[in-house]
Short mmCIF file of C-alpha atoms in Angstrom, two decimals:
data_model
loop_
_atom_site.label_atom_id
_atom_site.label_comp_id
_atom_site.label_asym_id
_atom_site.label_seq_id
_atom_site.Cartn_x
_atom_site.Cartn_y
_atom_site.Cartn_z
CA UNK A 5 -15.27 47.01 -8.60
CA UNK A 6 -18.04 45.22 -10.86
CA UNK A 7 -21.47 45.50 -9.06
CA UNK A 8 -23.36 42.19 -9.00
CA UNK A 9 -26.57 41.00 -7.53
CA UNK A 10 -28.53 37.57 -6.65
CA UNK A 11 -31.53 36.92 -7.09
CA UNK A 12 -33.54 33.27 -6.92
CA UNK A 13 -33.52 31.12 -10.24
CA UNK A 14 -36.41 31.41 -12.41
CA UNK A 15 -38.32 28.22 -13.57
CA UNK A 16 -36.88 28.52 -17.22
CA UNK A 17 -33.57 29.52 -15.82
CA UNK A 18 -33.70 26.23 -13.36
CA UNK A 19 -34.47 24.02 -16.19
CA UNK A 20 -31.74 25.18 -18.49
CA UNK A 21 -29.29 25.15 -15.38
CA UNK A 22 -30.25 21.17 -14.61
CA UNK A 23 -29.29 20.09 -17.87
CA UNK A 24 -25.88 22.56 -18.03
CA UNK A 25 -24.62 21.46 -14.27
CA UNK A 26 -25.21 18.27 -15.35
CA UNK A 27 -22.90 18.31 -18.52
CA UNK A 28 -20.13 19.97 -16.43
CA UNK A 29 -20.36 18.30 -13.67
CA UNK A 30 -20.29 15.00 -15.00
CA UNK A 31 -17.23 16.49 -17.31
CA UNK A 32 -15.43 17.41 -14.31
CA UNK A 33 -15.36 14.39 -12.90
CA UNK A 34 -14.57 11.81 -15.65
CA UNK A 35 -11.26 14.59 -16.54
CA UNK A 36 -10.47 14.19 -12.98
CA UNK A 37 -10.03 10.20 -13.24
CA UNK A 38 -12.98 9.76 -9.98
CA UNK A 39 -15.79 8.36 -13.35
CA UNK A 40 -15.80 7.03 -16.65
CA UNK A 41 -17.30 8.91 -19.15
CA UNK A 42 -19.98 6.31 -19.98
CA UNK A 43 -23.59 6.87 -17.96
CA UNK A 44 -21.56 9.71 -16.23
CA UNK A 45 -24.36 12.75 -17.42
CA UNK A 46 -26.69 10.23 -15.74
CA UNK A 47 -24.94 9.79 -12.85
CA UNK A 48 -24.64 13.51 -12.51
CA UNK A 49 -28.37 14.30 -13.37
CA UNK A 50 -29.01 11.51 -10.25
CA UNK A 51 -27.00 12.98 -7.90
CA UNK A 52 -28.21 16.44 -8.67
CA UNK A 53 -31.82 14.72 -8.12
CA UNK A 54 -31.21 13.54 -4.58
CA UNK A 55 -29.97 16.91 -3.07
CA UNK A 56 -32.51 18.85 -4.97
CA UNK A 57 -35.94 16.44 -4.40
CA UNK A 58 -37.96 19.15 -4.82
CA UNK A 59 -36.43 20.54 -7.58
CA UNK A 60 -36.34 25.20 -7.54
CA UNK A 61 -38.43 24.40 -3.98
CA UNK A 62 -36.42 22.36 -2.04
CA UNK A 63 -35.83 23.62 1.55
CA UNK A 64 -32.13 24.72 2.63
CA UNK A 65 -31.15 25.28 -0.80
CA UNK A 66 -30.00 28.62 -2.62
CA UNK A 67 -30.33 28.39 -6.23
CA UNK A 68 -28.97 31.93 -7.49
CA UNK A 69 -28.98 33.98 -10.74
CA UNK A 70 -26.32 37.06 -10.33
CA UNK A 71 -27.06 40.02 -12.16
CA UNK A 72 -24.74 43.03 -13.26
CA UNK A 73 -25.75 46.48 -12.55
CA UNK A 74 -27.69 46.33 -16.09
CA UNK A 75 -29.65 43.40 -14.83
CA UNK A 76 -27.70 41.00 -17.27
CA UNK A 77 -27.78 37.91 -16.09
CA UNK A 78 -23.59 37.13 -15.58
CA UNK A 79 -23.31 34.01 -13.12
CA UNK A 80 -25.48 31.37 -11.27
CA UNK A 81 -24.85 29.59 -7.74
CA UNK A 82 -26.01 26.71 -5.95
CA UNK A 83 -25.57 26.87 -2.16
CA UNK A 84 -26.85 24.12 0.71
CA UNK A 85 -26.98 25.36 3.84
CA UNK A 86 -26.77 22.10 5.38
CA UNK A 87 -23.20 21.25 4.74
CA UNK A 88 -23.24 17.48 3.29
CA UNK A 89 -21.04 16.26 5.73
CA UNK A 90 -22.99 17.81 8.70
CA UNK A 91 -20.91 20.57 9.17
CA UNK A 92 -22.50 22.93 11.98
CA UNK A 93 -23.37 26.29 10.65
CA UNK A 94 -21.76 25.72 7.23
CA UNK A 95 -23.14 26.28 3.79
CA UNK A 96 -21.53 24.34 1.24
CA UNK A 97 -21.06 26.08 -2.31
CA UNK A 98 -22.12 23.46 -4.92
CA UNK A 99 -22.44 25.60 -7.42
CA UNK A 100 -20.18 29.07 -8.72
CA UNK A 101 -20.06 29.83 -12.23
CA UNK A 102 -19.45 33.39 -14.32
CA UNK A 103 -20.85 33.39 -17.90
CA UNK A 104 -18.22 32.75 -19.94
CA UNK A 105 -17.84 35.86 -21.91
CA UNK A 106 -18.17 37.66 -18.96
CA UNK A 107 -15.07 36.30 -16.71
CA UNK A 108 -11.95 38.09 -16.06
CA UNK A 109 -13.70 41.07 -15.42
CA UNK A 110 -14.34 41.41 -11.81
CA UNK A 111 -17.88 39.61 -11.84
CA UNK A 112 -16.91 36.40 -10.00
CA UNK A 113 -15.42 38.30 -6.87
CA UNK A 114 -18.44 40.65 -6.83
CA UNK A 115 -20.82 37.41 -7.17
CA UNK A 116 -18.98 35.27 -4.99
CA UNK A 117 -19.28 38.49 -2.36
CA UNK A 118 -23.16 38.78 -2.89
CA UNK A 119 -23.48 34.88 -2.76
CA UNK A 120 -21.42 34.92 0.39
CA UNK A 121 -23.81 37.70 1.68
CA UNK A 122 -26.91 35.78 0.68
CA UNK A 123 -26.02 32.60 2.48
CA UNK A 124 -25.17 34.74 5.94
CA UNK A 125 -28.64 36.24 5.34
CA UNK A 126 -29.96 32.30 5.48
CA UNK A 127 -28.05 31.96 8.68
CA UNK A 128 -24.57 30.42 8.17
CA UNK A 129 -21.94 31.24 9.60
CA UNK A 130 -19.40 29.81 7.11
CA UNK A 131 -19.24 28.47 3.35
CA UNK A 132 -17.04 26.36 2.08
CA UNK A 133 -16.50 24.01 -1.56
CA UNK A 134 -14.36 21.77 -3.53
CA UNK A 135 -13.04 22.86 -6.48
CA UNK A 136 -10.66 20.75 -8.90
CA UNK A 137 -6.82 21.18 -8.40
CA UNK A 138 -6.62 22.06 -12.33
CA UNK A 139 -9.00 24.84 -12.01
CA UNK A 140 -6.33 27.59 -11.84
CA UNK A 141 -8.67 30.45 -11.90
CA UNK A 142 -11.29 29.32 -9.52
CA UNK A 143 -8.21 28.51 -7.19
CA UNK A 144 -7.53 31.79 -7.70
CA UNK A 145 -10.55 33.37 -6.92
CA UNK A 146 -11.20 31.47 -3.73
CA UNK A 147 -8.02 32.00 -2.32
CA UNK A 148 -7.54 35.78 -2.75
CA UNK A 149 -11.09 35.92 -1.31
CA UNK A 150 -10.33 34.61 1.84
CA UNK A 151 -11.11 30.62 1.71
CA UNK A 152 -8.74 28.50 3.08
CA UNK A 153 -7.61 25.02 2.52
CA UNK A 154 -9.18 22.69 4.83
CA UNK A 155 -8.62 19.12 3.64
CA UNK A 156 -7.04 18.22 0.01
CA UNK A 157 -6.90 15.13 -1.73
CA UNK A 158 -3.59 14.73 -3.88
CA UNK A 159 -3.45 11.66 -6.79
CA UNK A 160 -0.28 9.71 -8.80
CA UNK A 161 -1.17 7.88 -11.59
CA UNK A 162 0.85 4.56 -11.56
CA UNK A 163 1.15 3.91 -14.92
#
């Protein structure tokens, strides 16, 4: 099995993460049919703002860099550890991502098992996320690594 770290975000690697999570996010959820693709980078850059005030600094939050064995940098993770819907004693995974030349390899279960380890370190007792139904390979992931379907939101377009 791949050996991966985590580590806290740098400033620089913050910065560069802001404007990427941004992008995708924002991506994500116009290809989803929940925005429109007009002001929705903005929308995602706002959002971001208000559960990260205080940007690398804010309390509660996990803002992870994984690292292979080499120290290459091969993932990043964003984790709350107040779960947004008040959740007792559960983190919520906002963030999971594997460099892209670097997936299919084994790095996102060893990540997602040092990011899981991390955020019981910080005191919670579960983690849980959303992930898009057409993500086949996060799916994937998450399921064969023990996370479970709690709620699920289905969608037919009428037209």
């Amino acid at each position: 099995m791949s050996t991966v770290t985590v580590r806290a975000m740098t400033p620089d690697e913050y910065e560069a993460w802001q404007s990427a999570i941004a992008e995708e996010y924002a991506a994500e959820q116009v290809a989803s049919g929940a925005w429109l693709a007009d002001g929705a980078v903005e929308r995602a850059r706002a959002a971001n703002a208000v559960r990260l005030p205080e940007g690398l600094q804010t309390s509660r939050m996990l803002l992870l860099r994984g690292v292979d064995a080499l120290g290459e940098p091969v993932g990043r993770a964003w984790v709350g550890l107040d779960h947004p819907r008040g959740a007792p004693g559960v983190a919520f995974l906002y963030d999971f991502e594997i460099v892209e030349g670097r997936r299919g390899s084994g790095l996102g279960r060893a990540m997602l098992t040092a990011v899981e380890h991390a955020t019981s370190e910080a005191g919670a007792d579960a983690l849980e996320l959303n992930v898009f139904g057409s993500n086949a390979a996060a799916i994937g992931l998450y399921s064969s690594s023990g996370y479970a379907v709690v709620t699920q939101q289905m969608r037919k377009p009428l037209s």
